[in-house]
Short mmCIF file of C-alpha atoms in Angstrom, two decimals:
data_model
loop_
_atom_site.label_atom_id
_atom_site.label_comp_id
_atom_site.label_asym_id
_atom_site.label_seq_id
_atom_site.Cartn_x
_atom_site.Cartn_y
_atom_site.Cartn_z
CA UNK I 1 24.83 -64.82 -5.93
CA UNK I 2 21.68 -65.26 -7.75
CA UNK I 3 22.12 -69.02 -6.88
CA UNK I 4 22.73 -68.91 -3.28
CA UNK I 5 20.12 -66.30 -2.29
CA UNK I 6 17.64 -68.84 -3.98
CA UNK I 7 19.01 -71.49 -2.35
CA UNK I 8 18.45 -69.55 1.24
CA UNK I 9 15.15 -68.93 -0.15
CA UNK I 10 14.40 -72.47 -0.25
CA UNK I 11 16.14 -74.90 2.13
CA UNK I 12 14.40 -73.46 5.27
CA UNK I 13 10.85 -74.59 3.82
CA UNK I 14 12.65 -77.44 2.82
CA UNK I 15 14.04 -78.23 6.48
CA UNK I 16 10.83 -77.34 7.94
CA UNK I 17 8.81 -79.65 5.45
CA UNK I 18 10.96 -82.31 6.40
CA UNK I 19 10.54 -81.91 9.80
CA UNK I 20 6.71 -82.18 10.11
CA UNK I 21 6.78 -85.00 8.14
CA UNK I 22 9.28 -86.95 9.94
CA UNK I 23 6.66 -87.03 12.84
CA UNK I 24 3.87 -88.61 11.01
CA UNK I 25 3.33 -92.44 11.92
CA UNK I 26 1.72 -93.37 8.60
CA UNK I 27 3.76 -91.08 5.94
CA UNK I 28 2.05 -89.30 3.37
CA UNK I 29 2.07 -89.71 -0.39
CA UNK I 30 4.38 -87.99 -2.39
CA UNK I 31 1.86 -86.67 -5.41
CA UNK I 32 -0.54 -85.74 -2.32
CA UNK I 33 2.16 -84.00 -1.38
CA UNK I 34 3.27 -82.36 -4.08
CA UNK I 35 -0.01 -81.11 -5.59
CA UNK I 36 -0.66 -79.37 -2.03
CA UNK I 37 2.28 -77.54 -1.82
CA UNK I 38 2.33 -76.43 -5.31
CA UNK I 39 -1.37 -75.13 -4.34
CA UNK I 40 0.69 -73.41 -1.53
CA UNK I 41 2.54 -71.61 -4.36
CA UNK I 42 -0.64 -70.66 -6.03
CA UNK I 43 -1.77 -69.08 -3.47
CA UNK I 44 0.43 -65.97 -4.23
CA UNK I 45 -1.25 -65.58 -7.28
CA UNK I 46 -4.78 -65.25 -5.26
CA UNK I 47 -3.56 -62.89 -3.11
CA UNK I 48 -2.02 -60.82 -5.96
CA UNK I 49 -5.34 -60.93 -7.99
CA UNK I 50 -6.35 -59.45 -4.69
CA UNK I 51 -4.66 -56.85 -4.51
CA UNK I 52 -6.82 -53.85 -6.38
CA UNK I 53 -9.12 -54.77 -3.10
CA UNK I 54 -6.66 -55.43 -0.72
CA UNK I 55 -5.13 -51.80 -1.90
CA UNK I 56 -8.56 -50.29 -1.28
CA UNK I 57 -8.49 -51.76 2.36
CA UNK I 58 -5.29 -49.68 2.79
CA UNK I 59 -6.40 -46.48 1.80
CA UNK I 60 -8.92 -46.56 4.43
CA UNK I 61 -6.90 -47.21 6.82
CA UNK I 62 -5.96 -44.51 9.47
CA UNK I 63 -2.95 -42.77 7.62
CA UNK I 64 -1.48 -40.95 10.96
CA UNK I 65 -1.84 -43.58 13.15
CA UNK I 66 0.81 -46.01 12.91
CA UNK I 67 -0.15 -49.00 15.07
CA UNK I 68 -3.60 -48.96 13.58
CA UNK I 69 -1.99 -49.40 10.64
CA UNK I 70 0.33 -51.68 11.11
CA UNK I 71 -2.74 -53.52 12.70
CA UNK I 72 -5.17 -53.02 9.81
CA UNK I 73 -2.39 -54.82 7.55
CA UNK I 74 -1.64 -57.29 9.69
CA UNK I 75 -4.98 -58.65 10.08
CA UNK I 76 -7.23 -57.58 7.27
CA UNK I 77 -4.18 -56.89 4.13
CA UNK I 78 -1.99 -60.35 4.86
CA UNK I 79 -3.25 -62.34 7.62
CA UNK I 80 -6.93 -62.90 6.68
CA UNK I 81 -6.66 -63.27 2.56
CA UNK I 82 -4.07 -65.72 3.20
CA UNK I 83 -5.39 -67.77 5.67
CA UNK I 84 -8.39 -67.97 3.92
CA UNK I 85 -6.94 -69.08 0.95
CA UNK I 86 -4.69 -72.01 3.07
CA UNK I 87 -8.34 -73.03 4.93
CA UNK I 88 -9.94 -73.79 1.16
CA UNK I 89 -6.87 -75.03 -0.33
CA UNK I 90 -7.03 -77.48 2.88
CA UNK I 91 -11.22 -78.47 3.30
CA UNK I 92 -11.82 -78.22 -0.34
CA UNK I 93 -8.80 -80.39 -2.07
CA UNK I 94 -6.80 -82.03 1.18
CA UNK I 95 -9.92 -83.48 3.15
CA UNK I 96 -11.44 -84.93 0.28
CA UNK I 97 -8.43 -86.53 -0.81
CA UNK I 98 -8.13 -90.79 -0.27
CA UNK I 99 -4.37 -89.39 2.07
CA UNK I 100 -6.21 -87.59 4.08
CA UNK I 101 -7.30 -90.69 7.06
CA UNK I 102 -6.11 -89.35 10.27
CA UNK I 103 -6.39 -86.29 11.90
CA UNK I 104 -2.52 -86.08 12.13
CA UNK I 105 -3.01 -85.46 8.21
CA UNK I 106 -4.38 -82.07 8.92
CA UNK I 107 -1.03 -80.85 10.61
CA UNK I 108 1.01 -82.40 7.58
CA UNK I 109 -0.98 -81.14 4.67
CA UNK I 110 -1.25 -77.42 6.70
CA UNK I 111 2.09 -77.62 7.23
CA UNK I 112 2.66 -78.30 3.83
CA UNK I 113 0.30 -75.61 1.99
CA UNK I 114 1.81 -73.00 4.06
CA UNK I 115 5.29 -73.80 3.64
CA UNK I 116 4.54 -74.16 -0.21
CA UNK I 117 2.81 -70.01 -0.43
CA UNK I 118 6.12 -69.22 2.42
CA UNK I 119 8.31 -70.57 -0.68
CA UNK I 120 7.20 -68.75 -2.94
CA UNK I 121 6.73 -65.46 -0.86
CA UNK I 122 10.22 -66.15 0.48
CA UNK I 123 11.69 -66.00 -3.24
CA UNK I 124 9.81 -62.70 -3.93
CA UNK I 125 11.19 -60.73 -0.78
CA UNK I 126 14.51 -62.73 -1.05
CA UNK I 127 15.57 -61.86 -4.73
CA UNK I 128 14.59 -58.34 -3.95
CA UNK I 129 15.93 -57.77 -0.47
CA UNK I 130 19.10 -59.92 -0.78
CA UNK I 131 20.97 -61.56 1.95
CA UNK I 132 20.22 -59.72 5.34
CA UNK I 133 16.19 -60.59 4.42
CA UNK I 134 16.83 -64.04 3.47
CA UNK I 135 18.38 -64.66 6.82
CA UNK I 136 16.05 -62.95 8.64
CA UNK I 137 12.99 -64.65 7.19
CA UNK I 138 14.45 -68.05 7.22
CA UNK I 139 14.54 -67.65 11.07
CA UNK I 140 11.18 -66.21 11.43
CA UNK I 141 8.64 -65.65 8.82
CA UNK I 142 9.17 -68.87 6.91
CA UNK I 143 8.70 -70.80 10.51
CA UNK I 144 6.08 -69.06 11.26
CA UNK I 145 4.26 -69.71 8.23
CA UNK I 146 4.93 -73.66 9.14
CA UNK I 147 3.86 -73.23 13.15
CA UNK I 148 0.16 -71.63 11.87
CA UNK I 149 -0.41 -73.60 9.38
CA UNK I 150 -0.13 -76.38 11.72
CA UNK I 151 -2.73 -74.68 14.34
CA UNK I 152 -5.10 -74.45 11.09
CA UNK I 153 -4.19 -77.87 10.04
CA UNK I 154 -4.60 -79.55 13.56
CA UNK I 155 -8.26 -78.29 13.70
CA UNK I 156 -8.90 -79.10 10.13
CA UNK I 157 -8.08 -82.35 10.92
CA UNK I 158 -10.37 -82.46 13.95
CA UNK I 159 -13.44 -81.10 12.20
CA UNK I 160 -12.82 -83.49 9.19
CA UNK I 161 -12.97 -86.84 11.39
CA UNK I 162 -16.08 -84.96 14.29
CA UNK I 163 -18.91 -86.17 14.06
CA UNK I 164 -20.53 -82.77 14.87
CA UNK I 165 -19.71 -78.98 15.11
CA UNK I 166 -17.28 -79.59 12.14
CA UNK I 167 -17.99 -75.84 11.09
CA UNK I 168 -17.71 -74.21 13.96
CA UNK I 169 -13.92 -76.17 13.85
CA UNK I 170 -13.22 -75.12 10.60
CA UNK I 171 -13.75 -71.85 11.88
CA UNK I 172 -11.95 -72.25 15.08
CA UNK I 173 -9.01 -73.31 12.35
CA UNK I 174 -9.11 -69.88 10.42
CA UNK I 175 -9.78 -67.52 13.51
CA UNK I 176 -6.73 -69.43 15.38
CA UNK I 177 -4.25 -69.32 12.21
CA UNK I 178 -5.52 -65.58 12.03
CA UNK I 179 -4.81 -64.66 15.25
CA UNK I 180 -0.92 -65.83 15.27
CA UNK I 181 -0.24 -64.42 12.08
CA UNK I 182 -1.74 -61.32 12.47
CA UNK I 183 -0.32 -60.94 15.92
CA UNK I 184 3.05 -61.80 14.34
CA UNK I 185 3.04 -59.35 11.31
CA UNK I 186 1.55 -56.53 13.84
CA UNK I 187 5.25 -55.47 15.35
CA UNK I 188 7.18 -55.15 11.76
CA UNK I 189 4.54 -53.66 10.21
CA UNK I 190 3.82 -51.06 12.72
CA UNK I 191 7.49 -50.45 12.76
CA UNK I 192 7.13 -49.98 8.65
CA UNK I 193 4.36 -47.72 9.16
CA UNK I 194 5.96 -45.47 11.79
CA UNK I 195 8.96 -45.21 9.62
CA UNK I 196 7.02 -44.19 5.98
CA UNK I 197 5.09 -41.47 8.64
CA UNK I 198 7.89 -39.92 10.15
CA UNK I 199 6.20 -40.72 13.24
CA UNK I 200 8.91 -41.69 16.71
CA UNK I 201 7.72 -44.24 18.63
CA UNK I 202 8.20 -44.05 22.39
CA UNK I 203 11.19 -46.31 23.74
CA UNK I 204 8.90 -48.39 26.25
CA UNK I 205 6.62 -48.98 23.81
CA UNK I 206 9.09 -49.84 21.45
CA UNK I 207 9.89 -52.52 23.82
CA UNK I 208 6.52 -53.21 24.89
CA UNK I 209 6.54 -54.31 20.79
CA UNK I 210 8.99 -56.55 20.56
CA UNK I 211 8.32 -58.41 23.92
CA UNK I 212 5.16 -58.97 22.41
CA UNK I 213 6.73 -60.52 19.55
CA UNK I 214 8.73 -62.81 21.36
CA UNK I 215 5.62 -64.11 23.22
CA UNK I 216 3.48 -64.32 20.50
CA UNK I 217 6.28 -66.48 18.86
CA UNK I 218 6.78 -68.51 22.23
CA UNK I 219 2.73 -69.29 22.77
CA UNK I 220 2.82 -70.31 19.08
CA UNK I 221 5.85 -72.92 19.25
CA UNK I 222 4.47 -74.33 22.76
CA UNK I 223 1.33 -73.94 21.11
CA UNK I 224 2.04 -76.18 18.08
CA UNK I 225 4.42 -78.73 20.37
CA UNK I 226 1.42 -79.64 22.40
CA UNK I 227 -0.64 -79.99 19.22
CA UNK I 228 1.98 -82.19 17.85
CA UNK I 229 2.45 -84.16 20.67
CA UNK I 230 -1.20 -84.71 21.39
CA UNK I 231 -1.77 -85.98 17.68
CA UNK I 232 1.52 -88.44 17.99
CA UNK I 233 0.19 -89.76 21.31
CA UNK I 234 -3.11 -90.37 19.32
CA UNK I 235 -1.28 -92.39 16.50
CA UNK I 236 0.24 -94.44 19.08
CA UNK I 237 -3.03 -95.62 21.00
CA UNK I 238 -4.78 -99.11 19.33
CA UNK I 239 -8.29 -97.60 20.44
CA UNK I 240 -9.97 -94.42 18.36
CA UNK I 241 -10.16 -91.32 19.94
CA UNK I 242 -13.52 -90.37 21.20
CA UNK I 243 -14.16 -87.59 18.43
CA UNK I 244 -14.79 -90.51 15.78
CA UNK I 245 -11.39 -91.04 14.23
CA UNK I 246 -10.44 -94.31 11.97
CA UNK I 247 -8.10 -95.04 9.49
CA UNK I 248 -10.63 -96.43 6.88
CA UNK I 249 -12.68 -93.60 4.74
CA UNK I 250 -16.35 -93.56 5.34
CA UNK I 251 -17.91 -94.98 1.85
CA UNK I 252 -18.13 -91.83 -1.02
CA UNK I 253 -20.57 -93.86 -3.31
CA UNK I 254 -23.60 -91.83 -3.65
CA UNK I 255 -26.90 -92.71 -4.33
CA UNK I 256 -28.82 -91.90 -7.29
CA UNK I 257 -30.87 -89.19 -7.88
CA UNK I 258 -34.25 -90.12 -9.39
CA UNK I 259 -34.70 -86.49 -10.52
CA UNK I 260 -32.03 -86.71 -12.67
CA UNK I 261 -32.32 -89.52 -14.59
CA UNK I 262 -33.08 -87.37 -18.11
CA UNK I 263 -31.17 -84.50 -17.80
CA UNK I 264 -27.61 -84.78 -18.48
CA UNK I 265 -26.87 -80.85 -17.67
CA UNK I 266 -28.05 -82.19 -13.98
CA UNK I 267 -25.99 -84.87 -13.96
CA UNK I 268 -22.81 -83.04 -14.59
CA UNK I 269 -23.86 -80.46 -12.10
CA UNK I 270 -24.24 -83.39 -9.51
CA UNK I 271 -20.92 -84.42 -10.23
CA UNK I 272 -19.61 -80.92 -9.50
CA UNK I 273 -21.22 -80.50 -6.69
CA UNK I 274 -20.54 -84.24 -4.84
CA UNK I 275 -16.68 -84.66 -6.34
CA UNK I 276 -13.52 -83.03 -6.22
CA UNK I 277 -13.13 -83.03 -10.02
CA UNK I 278 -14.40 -78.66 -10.40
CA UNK I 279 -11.44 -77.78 -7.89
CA UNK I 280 -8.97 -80.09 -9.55
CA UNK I 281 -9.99 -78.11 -12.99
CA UNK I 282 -10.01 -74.76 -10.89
CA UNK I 283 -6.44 -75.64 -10.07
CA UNK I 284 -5.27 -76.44 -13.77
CA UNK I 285 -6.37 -73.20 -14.36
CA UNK I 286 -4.64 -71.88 -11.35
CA UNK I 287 -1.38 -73.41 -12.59
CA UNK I 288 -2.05 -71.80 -16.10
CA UNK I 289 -1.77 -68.70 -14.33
CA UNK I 290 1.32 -69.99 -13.05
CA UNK I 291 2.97 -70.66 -16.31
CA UNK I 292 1.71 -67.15 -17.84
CA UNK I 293 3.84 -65.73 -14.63
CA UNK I 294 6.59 -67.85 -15.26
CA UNK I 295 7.69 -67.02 -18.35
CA UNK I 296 6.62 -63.05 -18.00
CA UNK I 297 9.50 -63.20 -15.14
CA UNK I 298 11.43 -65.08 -17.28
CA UNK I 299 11.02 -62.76 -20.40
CA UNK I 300 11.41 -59.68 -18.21
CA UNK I 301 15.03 -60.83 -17.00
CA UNK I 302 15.76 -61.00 -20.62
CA UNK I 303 19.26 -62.66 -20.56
CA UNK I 304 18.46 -66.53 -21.36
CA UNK I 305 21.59 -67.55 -20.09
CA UNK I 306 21.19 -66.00 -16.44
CA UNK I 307 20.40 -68.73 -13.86
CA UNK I 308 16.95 -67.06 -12.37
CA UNK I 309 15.43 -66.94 -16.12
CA UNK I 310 16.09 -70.66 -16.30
CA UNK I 311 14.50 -71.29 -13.14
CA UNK I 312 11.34 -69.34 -14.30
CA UNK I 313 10.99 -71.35 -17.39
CA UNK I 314 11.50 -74.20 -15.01
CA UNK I 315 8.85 -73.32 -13.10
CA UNK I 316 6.45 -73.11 -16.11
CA UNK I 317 7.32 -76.31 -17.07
CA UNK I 318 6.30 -77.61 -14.04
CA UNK I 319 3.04 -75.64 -13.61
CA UNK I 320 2.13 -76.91 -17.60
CA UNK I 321 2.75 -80.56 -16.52
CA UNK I 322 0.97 -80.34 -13.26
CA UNK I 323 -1.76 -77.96 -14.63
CA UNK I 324 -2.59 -81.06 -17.52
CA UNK I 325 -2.54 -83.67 -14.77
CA UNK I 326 -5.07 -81.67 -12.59
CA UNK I 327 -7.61 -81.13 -15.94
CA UNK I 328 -7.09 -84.55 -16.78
CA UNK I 329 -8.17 -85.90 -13.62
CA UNK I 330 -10.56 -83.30 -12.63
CA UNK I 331 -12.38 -84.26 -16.56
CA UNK I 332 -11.71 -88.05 -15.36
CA UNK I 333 -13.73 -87.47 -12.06
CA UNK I 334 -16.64 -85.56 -13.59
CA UNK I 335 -17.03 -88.06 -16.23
CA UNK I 336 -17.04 -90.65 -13.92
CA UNK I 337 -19.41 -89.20 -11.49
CA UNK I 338 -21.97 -88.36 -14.53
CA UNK I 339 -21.43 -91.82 -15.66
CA UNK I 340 -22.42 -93.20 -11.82
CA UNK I 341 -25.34 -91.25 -11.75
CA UNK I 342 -26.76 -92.44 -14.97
CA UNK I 343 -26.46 -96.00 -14.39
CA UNK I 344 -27.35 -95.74 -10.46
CA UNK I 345 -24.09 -97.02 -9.14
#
């Protein structure tokens, strides 16, 4: 049982991944991939780091009024934190990466972080709720994880390739991907809230509720179809689009700093500030975390022999490995970068 309810857990991110990436032109590579849904995954260890503050957000929260509830966790205790998270996993690792050339990138790598925290959310509610949640979140929550974080990845990919008002896209990204979530979670959490009150809520506005659900979730897939379609349309033209897009990467060499020429403490801080290499170490320690988690789930199921331990210790295997791969190359790209600055190039 333990088997199947993982494998329900998984295959609908799976599907999902699969089909987002089947619609990109120029495919994607697989360690890009990889690395940004596994930052996906480590985004549930944000959010529960998080959660002494998110917990204080609750408590001052309304606690008679059930759709102000329900909307005060929607927005501010799921929708926000984690959308936030997805928008720096995205501008601070994916846009900076060689991949990322096209705007279509934006959909595949949003796509792709979100399905990669829906995972691993999926397996937390699944394992606990059993099979009636694993269908019903394989049908809904873990698509609509995938259909915002294609909204946030579309306009990531937009403000990455503008050549002006790229913040005021990046925020267009996070207040869109907001929005849809928050509206989504709104209905079953004010549902939640009415029933740990004791509080009835009126028929018609029961149904008021869930038609709102169902066109919240038809806007978003229309929503992302026309997205999708636009960005394919774009592949397919020979001329760029009039935003600035191209397929070759503007030059990253940077110039040297005549400031720094005797201070090696400035140097290195240089390097952090003008390469990737500080979020590549942030995410070794990230996956740390990861392992530390692992094997504490692994540990508390006690039994070695029963199939969910040996999936934790096989997920701390693969957070060690990927955590030393990130520290080597984030140490590789600081070096480097110090190493450029001193000699000028």
């Amino acid at each position: 049982m333990g088997i199947l309810l993982f494998l329900m857990a998984v295959v609908p991110s799976a599907v999902l991944l699969w089909l987002f990436l089947s619609n990109d032109r120029y495919p994607e590579p697989a360690g890009a991939l990889i690395s940004t849904f596994l930052l996906g995954v480590l985004i549930v260890l944000g959010i529960y780091l998080l959660y002494p503050f998110l917990s204080l957000i609750a408590s001052a929260l309304p606690p008679g009024n059930p759709y102000l509830m329900g909307a005060g966790q929607a927005f501010l205790m799921a929708a926000l934190p984690e959308e936030c998270f997805k928008l720096i996993a995205l501008r601070r690792y994916c846009v900076n990466h060689p991949a990322f050339d096209e705007p279509m990138d934006g959909i595949v790598y949003g796509v792709t972080v979100s399905l990669g925290f829906a995972t691993a959310e999926n397996l937390l509610y699944v394992l606990d709720g059993g099979l009636n949640v694993a269908v019903g979140r394989a049908f809904l929550a873990v698509p609509c994880h995938a259909l915002v974080g294609a909204v946030m990845g579309y306009h990531v990919g937009l403000a990455a390739f503008s050549r002006g008002e790229r913040a005021a896209r990046y925020l267009k990204a996070l207040g869109l991907a907001v929005l849809f979530h928050g509206l989504y979670d709104f209905v079953p959490l004010t549902f939640r809230a009415a029933e740990s009150m004791n509080v009835a809520i009126p028929g018609t506005v029961t149904v008021g509720l869930n038609v709102l659900f169902g066109v919240v979730m038809f806007v978003l897939v229309r929503y992302v179809a026309v997205l999708t379609r636009a960005m394919r349309t774009m592949q397919r033209e020979d001329a760029p689009p009039s935003f600035g897009f191209s397929r070759v990467l503007p030059s990253r060499s940077r110039t040297l700093d005549p400031t720094l020429k005797r201070s090696r403490f400035r140097r290195w801080l240089k390097a952090c500030r003008d390469e990737t290499g500080p979020m590549d170490l942030l995410f070794a320690a990230l996956c740390l975390v990861g392992v530390f988690c692992a094997l504490a789930g692994a540990a508390h199921l006690g039994n070695p022999g029963d199939p969910m331990s040996r999936i934790s210790l096989a997920v701390a295997v693969i957070f060690f490995v990927y955590g030393l791969g990130f520290a080597a190359r984030g140490m590789g790209k600081l070096t480097a970068g110090m190493l450029r600055d001193r000699d000028g190039k």
